[in-house]
CSV table of C-alpha atoms and ligand atoms in Angstrom, one decimal:
chain,number,residue,atom,x,y,z
E,25,MET,CA,13.0,-10.0,11.2
E,26,SER,CA,11.4,-13.3,10.6
E,27,ALA,CA,13.3,-16.1,8.8
E,28,ALA,CA,11.0,-15.4,5.9
E,29,MET,CA,12.7,-12.1,5.4
E,30,PRO,CA,16.4,-12.2,5.1
E,31,SER,CA,17.8,-8.8,5.2
E,32,LEU,CA,20.1,-7.2,2.8
E,33,PRO,CA,23.0,-5.3,3.8
E,34,SER,CA,21.8,-1.9,5.2
E,35,ALA,CA,21.8,0.8,2.5
E,36,SER,CA,23.0,4.3,3.2
E,37,GLY,CA,20.3,6.6,4.1
E,38,SER,CA,17.0,6.0,5.8
E,39,VAL,CA,14.9,3.1,4.8
E,40,VAL,CA,11.3,3.9,3.4
E,41,THR,CA,8.8,1.0,2.8
E,42,ARG,CA,5.2,1.1,1.8
E,43,PHE,CA,2.1,-1.1,1.7
E,44,ALA,CA,0.2,-0.4,-1.4
E,45,PRO,CA,-3.2,-2.2,-1.5
E,46,SER,CA,-5.9,-1.5,-4.2
E,47,PRO,CA,-9.2,-0.8,-2.4
E,48,THR,CA,-11.2,-3.3,-4.3
E,49,GLY,CA,-12.2,-5.3,-1.3
E,50,ARG,CA,-11.4,-5.8,2.4
E,51,LEU,CA,-7.9,-7.0,3.3
E,52,HIS,CA,-7.2,-10.6,4.2
E,53,LEU,CA,-4.3,-12.4,5.9
E,54,GLY,CA,-2.0,-12.0,2.9
E,55,HIS,CA,-2.3,-8.3,3.0
E,56,ALA,CA,-1.7,-8.4,6.8
E,57,TYR,CA,1.5,-10.2,6.3
E,58,SER,CA,2.9,-8.0,3.7
E,59,ALA,CA,1.8,-4.8,5.6
E,60,LEU,CA,3.4,-6.2,8.8
E,61,LEU,CA,6.6,-7.1,7.0
E,62,ASN,CA,6.9,-3.7,5.5
E,63,ALA,CA,6.2,-1.8,8.8
E,64,ARG,CA,8.6,-4.0,10.9
E,65,TYR,CA,11.4,-3.9,8.2
E,66,ALA,CA,11.2,0.0,8.5
E,67,ALA,CA,10.9,0.2,12.3
E,68,ALA,CA,13.9,-2.3,12.7
E,69,ARG,CA,16.0,0.4,10.9
E,70,GLY,CA,14.7,3.4,12.1
E,71,GLY,CA,13.0,4.1,8.7
E,72,ARG,CA,9.5,5.2,7.5
E,73,PHE,CA,6.6,3.1,6.7
E,74,LEU,CA,4.1,4.6,4.1
E,75,LEU,CA,0.6,3.5,3.0
E,76,ARG,CA,-0.3,4.1,-0.7
E,77,ILE,CA,-3.7,3.6,-2.1
E,78,GLU,CA,-3.6,2.2,-5.5
E,79,ASP,CA,-7.1,3.4,-6.7
E,80,ILE,CA,-6.5,4.0,-10.3
E,81,ASP,CA,-9.2,1.6,-11.5
E,82,ALA,CA,-12.2,3.8,-11.0
E,83,THR,CA,-14.5,0.9,-11.8
E,84,ARG,CA,-13.3,-1.5,-9.1
E,85,CYS,CA,-12.1,0.9,-6.2
E,86,ARG,CA,-14.5,2.0,-3.7
E,87,PRO,CA,-14.1,4.6,-0.8
E,88,GLU,CA,-15.5,2.2,1.8
E,89,PHE,CA,-12.8,-0.2,1.1
E,90,ILE,CA,-10.0,2.6,1.8
E,91,ALA,CA,-11.9,3.1,5.2
E,92,GLY,CA,-11.8,-0.4,5.6
E,93,ILE,CA,-7.9,-0.8,4.9
E,94,CYS,CA,-7.3,1.9,7.4
E,95,GLU,CA,-9.3,0.3,10.0
E,96,ASP,CA,-7.8,-3.1,9.5
E,97,LEU,CA,-4.2,-1.6,9.7
E,98,ALA,CA,-4.9,0.2,12.7
E,99,TRP,CA,-6.2,-3.0,14.4
E,100,LEU,CA,-3.0,-4.6,13.4
E,101,GLY,CA,-1.4,-2.1,15.4
E,102,LEU,CA,0.3,-0.4,12.5
E,103,VAL,CA,1.1,3.3,12.3
E,104,TRP,CA,1.8,4.8,8.8
E,105,GLU,CA,2.9,8.3,7.7
E,106,GLU,CA,0.3,10.8,6.7
E,107,PRO,CA,-0.6,12.2,4.2
E,108,VAL,CA,-1.5,8.8,2.6
E,109,ARG,CA,-0.8,9.0,-1.3
E,110,ARG,CA,-3.9,8.2,-3.4
E,111,GLN,CA,-3.0,7.4,-6.9
E,112,SER,CA,-6.2,8.7,-8.4
E,113,ALA,CA,-5.1,12.1,-7.1
E,114,HIS,CA,-1.8,12.1,-9.1
E,115,MET,CA,-2.9,11.5,-12.7
E,116,ALA,CA,-0.5,14.5,-13.9
E,117,ASP,CA,2.6,12.7,-12.7
E,118,TYR,CA,1.7,9.6,-14.7
E,119,ARG,CA,0.9,11.6,-17.7
E,120,GLN,CA,4.3,13.2,-17.4
E,121,ALA,CA,6.1,9.9,-17.4
E,122,LEU,CA,4.0,8.9,-20.3
E,123,ASP,CA,5.0,11.9,-22.3
E,124,ARG,CA,8.5,11.2,-21.5
E,125,LEU,CA,8.2,7.7,-22.9
E,126,SER,CA,6.3,8.9,-25.9
E,127,ALA,CA,9.1,11.5,-26.6
E,128,LEU,CA,11.5,8.6,-26.7
E,129,GLY,CA,9.2,6.9,-29.3
E,130,LEU,CA,8.7,3.8,-27.1
E,131,LEU,CA,4.7,3.9,-27.1
E,132,TYR,CA,2.4,2.7,-29.7
E,133,PRO,CA,-1.4,2.8,-29.9
E,134,CYS,CA,-3.2,-0.6,-29.7
E,135,PHE,CA,-6.7,-0.7,-30.8
E,136,CYS,CA,-7.2,-4.5,-30.0
E,137,THR,CA,-10.0,-5.6,-27.9
E,138,ARG,CA,-9.6,-8.6,-25.7
E,139,ARG,CA,-11.4,-10.6,-28.3
E,140,ASP,CA,-9.1,-9.6,-31.2
E,141,ILE,CA,-6.1,-10.7,-29.0
E,142,ALA,CA,-7.6,-13.9,-27.8
E,143,ALA,CA,-8.6,-14.7,-31.7
E,144,GLU,CA,-4.9,-13.9,-32.8
E,145,VAL,CA,-3.5,-16.0,-30.1
E,146,ALA,CA,-5.8,-18.9,-31.2
E,147,ARG,CA,-5.0,-18.3,-34.7
E,148,SER,CA,-1.2,-18.4,-34.4
E,149,GLY,CA,-1.3,-21.6,-32.4
E,150,ALA,CA,2.0,-21.2,-30.6
E,151,ALA,CA,1.9,-17.7,-29.2
E,152,PRO,CA,4.6,-17.1,-26.5
E,153,HIS,CA,3.2,-17.1,-23.0
E,154,GLY,CA,4.3,-14.9,-20.1
E,155,PRO,CA,3.7,-15.1,-16.3
E,156,ASP,CA,0.2,-13.5,-16.9
E,157,GLY,CA,-0.9,-15.5,-19.9
E,158,PRO,CA,-0.1,-15.0,-23.6
E,159,LEU,CA,1.9,-12.1,-24.7
E,160,TYR,CA,0.4,-9.5,-26.8
E,161,PRO,CA,0.7,-10.9,-30.2
E,162,GLY,CA,1.8,-7.6,-31.7
E,163,LEU,CA,-1.2,-6.9,-34.0
E,164,CYS,CA,-0.9,-3.0,-33.7
E,165,LYS,CA,2.8,-3.0,-33.4
E,166,HIS,CA,3.5,-2.4,-37.1
E,167,LEU,CA,0.6,-0.4,-38.3
E,168,GLY,CA,1.6,2.3,-40.7
E,169,GLU,CA,1.8,5.8,-39.3
E,170,SER,CA,-1.2,6.9,-41.6
E,171,GLU,CA,-3.2,4.1,-40.6
E,172,ARG,CA,-2.5,4.9,-36.8
E,173,GLN,CA,-3.4,8.5,-37.3
E,174,GLU,CA,-6.6,7.7,-39.0
E,175,ARG,CA,-7.8,5.1,-36.3
E,176,MET,CA,-6.9,7.5,-33.6
E,177,ALA,CA,-8.8,10.3,-35.2
E,178,SER,CA,-11.9,8.1,-35.7
E,179,GLY,CA,-12.3,8.1,-32.0
E,180,VAL,CA,-12.0,4.3,-31.4
E,181,PRO,CA,-10.7,3.6,-27.8
E,182,TYR,CA,-7.0,2.6,-27.8
E,183,ALA,CA,-4.4,1.6,-25.3
E,184,LEU,CA,-0.8,2.7,-25.3
E,185,ARG,CA,1.7,-0.1,-25.1
E,186,LEU,CA,5.3,-0.1,-24.3
E,187,HIS,CA,7.6,-1.1,-27.2
E,188,VAL,CA,9.6,-3.4,-24.9
E,189,ASP,CA,12.3,-4.5,-27.4
E,190,ARG,CA,13.0,-1.1,-28.7
E,191,ALA,CA,13.2,0.1,-24.9
E,192,LEU,CA,15.8,-2.5,-24.0
E,193,ALA,CA,17.8,-1.7,-27.1
E,194,LEU,CA,18.0,1.9,-25.6
E,195,THR,CA,18.9,0.9,-22.1
E,196,GLY,CA,21.0,-2.2,-22.6
E,197,PRO,CA,20.9,-5.1,-20.0
E,198,LEU,CA,19.6,-4.4,-16.6
E,199,VAL,CA,19.6,-5.9,-13.2
E,200,TRP,CA,17.9,-5.6,-9.9
E,201,GLU,CA,18.6,-6.9,-6.3
E,202,ASP,CA,16.2,-9.2,-4.7
E,203,ALA,CA,16.5,-10.1,-1.1
E,204,GLN,CA,15.7,-13.8,-1.8
E,205,ALA,CA,16.8,-14.3,-5.3
E,206,GLY,CA,20.0,-12.3,-5.3
E,207,VAL,CA,21.0,-10.2,-8.4
E,208,VAL,CA,18.4,-10.7,-11.1
E,209,ALA,CA,18.7,-10.1,-14.8
E,210,ALA,CA,15.9,-8.1,-15.9
E,211,ASP,CA,13.9,-9.9,-18.5
E,212,PRO,CA,11.1,-7.4,-19.4
E,213,LEU,CA,10.6,-9.3,-22.8
E,214,SER,CA,9.1,-12.0,-20.6
E,215,LEU,CA,5.9,-9.8,-20.2
E,216,GLY,CA,5.8,-8.5,-23.8
E,217,ASP,CA,4.5,-5.2,-24.8
E,218,VAL,CA,2.6,-4.2,-21.6
E,219,VAL,CA,-0.1,-1.7,-21.5
E,220,LEU,CA,0.9,1.6,-19.8
E,221,ALA,CA,-2.4,3.5,-20.4
E,222,ARG,CA,-6.0,3.0,-21.4
E,223,LYS,CA,-8.6,5.4,-22.4
E,224,GLU,CA,-10.6,5.3,-19.3
E,225,THR,CA,-7.4,4.9,-17.1
E,226,PRO,CA,-4.6,7.1,-18.5
E,227,THR,CA,-2.1,5.1,-16.5
E,228,SER,CA,-1.4,1.4,-15.5
E,229,TYR,CA,-0.4,-0.5,-12.4
E,230,HIS,CA,3.0,-0.7,-13.8
E,231,LEU,CA,3.6,2.8,-14.5
E,232,ALA,CA,2.0,4.3,-11.5
E,233,VAL,CA,3.8,2.0,-9.0
E,234,THR,CA,7.1,2.8,-10.6
E,235,VAL,CA,6.6,6.4,-10.7
E,236,ASP,CA,5.2,6.5,-7.1
E,237,ASP,CA,8.0,4.5,-5.5
E,238,ALA,CA,10.5,7.1,-6.9
E,239,LEU,CA,8.5,10.0,-5.9
E,240,GLN,CA,8.0,8.8,-2.5
E,241,GLY,CA,11.6,7.8,-1.9
E,242,VAL,CA,10.9,4.1,-1.2
E,243,THR,CA,14.2,2.3,-0.7
E,244,ASP,CA,12.6,-1.3,-0.2
E,245,VAL,CA,9.7,-2.6,-2.0
E,246,ILE,CA,8.4,-5.5,0.0
E,247,ARG,CA,5.6,-7.4,-1.7
E,248,GLY,CA,4.3,-10.9,-2.5
E,249,GLN,CA,6.0,-13.4,-4.8
E,250,ASP,CA,3.3,-13.0,-7.4
E,251,LEU,CA,4.6,-9.7,-8.3
E,252,PHE,CA,8.2,-10.8,-8.9
E,253,HIS,CA,7.8,-10.9,-12.7
E,254,ALA,CA,6.3,-7.4,-12.8
E,255,THR,CA,9.7,-6.2,-11.5
E,256,HIS,CA,11.2,-6.9,-14.9
E,257,ILE,CA,9.1,-4.2,-16.2
E,258,HIS,CA,9.4,-1.8,-13.5
E,259,ARG,CA,13.1,-2.0,-13.7
E,260,LEU,CA,12.9,-1.2,-17.5
E,261,LEU,CA,10.6,1.7,-16.7
E,262,GLN,CA,13.1,3.1,-14.0
E,263,ALA,CA,15.9,2.9,-16.5
E,264,LEU,CA,13.8,4.8,-19.1
E,265,LEU,CA,12.5,7.5,-16.8
E,266,GLY,CA,15.8,8.1,-15.0
E,267,LEU,CA,14.5,6.8,-11.5
E,268,PRO,CA,16.3,5.2,-8.9
E,269,THR,CA,15.9,1.3,-8.3
E,270,PRO,CA,15.0,0.3,-4.8
E,271,ARG,CA,15.8,-3.0,-3.2
E,272,TYR,CA,13.3,-5.8,-3.8
E,273,HIS,CA,12.0,-8.2,-1.4
E,274,HIS,CA,9.5,-10.8,-2.9
E,275,HIS,CA,7.9,-12.6,0.1
E,276,ARG,CA,6.2,-16.0,0.1
E,277,LEU,CA,2.5,-16.1,-0.5
E,278,LEU,CA,0.2,-17.3,2.3
E,279,THR,CA,-1.7,-20.5,1.7
E,280,ASP,CA,-4.8,-22.1,3.4
E,281,GLU,CA,-4.9,-25.6,4.9
E,282,ASN,CA,-5.3,-27.2,1.6
E,283,GLY,CA,-2.3,-25.3,0.0
E,284,GLN,CA,-4.3,-22.9,-2.0
E,285,ARG,CA,-3.1,-19.3,-2.2
E,286,LEU,CA,-5.0,-16.9,-0.1
E,287,ALA,CA,-6.7,-14.5,-2.3
E,288,LYS,CA,-10.1,-12.5,-2.4
E,289,ARG,CA,-11.1,-14.4,-5.6
E,290,ALA,CA,-10.7,-17.6,-3.8
E,291,GLY,CA,-12.6,-16.6,-0.8
E,292,ALA,CA,-10.0,-16.0,1.7
E,293,PRO,CA,-11.8,-14.5,4.8
E,294,ALA,CA,-11.3,-10.8,5.5
E,295,LEU,CA,-9.6,-9.7,8.5
E,296,ALA,CA,-12.8,-7.9,9.4
E,297,ASP,CA,-14.6,-11.4,9.3
E,298,LEU,CA,-11.8,-12.9,11.4
E,299,ARG,CA,-12.3,-10.1,13.9
E,300,ALA,CA,-16.0,-10.6,14.1
E,301,GLN,CA,-15.4,-14.1,15.0
E,302,GLY,CA,-13.3,-13.0,17.8
E,303,TRP,CA,-9.7,-13.2,16.5
E,304,MET,CA,-7.4,-10.9,18.2
E,305,ARG,CA,-4.2,-9.1,16.7
E,306,ALA,CA,-2.1,-11.9,18.5
E,307,ASP,CA,-4.0,-14.6,16.6
E,308,VAL,CA,-3.2,-13.1,13.3
E,309,LEU,CA,0.3,-12.7,14.3
E,310,ARG,CA,0.5,-16.3,15.4
E,311,ARG,CA,-1.3,-17.5,12.1
E,312,LEU,CA,1.4,-15.6,10.2
E,313,GLY,CA,4.3,-16.8,12.0
E,314,LEU,CA,5.1,-13.1,13.0
E,315,GLU,CA,4.8,-13.3,16.9
E,316,ALA,CA,6.6,-10.3,18.3
I,415,LIG,N1,-1.5,-2.6,-5.5
I,415,LIG,C1,-0.9,-4.0,-5.7
I,415,LIG,C2,-1.9,-5.0,-5.2
I,415,LIG,O1,-2.8,-4.6,-4.3
I,415,LIG,C3,0.5,-4.0,-4.9
I,415,LIG,C4,1.3,-3.1,-5.6
I,415,LIG,C5,2.8,-3.4,-5.1
I,415,LIG,O2,3.1,-3.7,-4.0
I,415,LIG,O3,3.7,-3.2,-6.0
I,415,LIG,O4,-1.7,-6.0,-5.4
């Protein structure tokens, strides 16, 4: 294990890790880092390494990127367990989780467009912000039941949001264990009433990832520091859905020579481009500080 990944005391039972990319583009070095840490963590403990394709967003995911992901991971020398779970094939699992949350009275329909939300945030002047921007200002949270029913019946699209404060009142305080940060007090209010389902996508990243990690028996979630805050919500969903809590390892994010975070959006070169330029697997490992 590299210095970047301090290990936690080994848990009882076999370790299961997963690399869970969204096939919205080709993998870059940041993905390679995450995938390698996951595979090595499992291998060092005689555990299992899974690949999961997070393709719930039908508008952005493309089959050729799934093929590209497999090609890149194989080039890195990684071997994952088959079958690969594709989230788009498991909507019924997420529906079941939504139904459970709904039966607990923890979901509410939100009819706001992005523009409605932006206007309300601008109007209120001091809207609380979370790690991903302003929190949902709660426009639809207190609609009366008859208005809700009327709007739903009218056919306008709506999302389902989690009533986070009500949910927390039900679970009480929660913690999770993070390899770097230690015991972390879950603070789901810091993300506000997140969307758990939309009309065109009847689940969300938060819901699908939480359900899948449990269904696949993942013991150690190893992912980038950018998802640290998301864990506050994942921990809450685990408590509400009666799911186990894995250990979390949020690793550093890779940066380029200017200190900019490597990201697809910021034009980070794809592994496939580096390969075409003559990079070998050993060059990638060296760049990542993961020489065997
Ligand atoms: N699918 C997510 C992504 O590509 C990662 C999910 C996770 O590791 O929890 O950013």
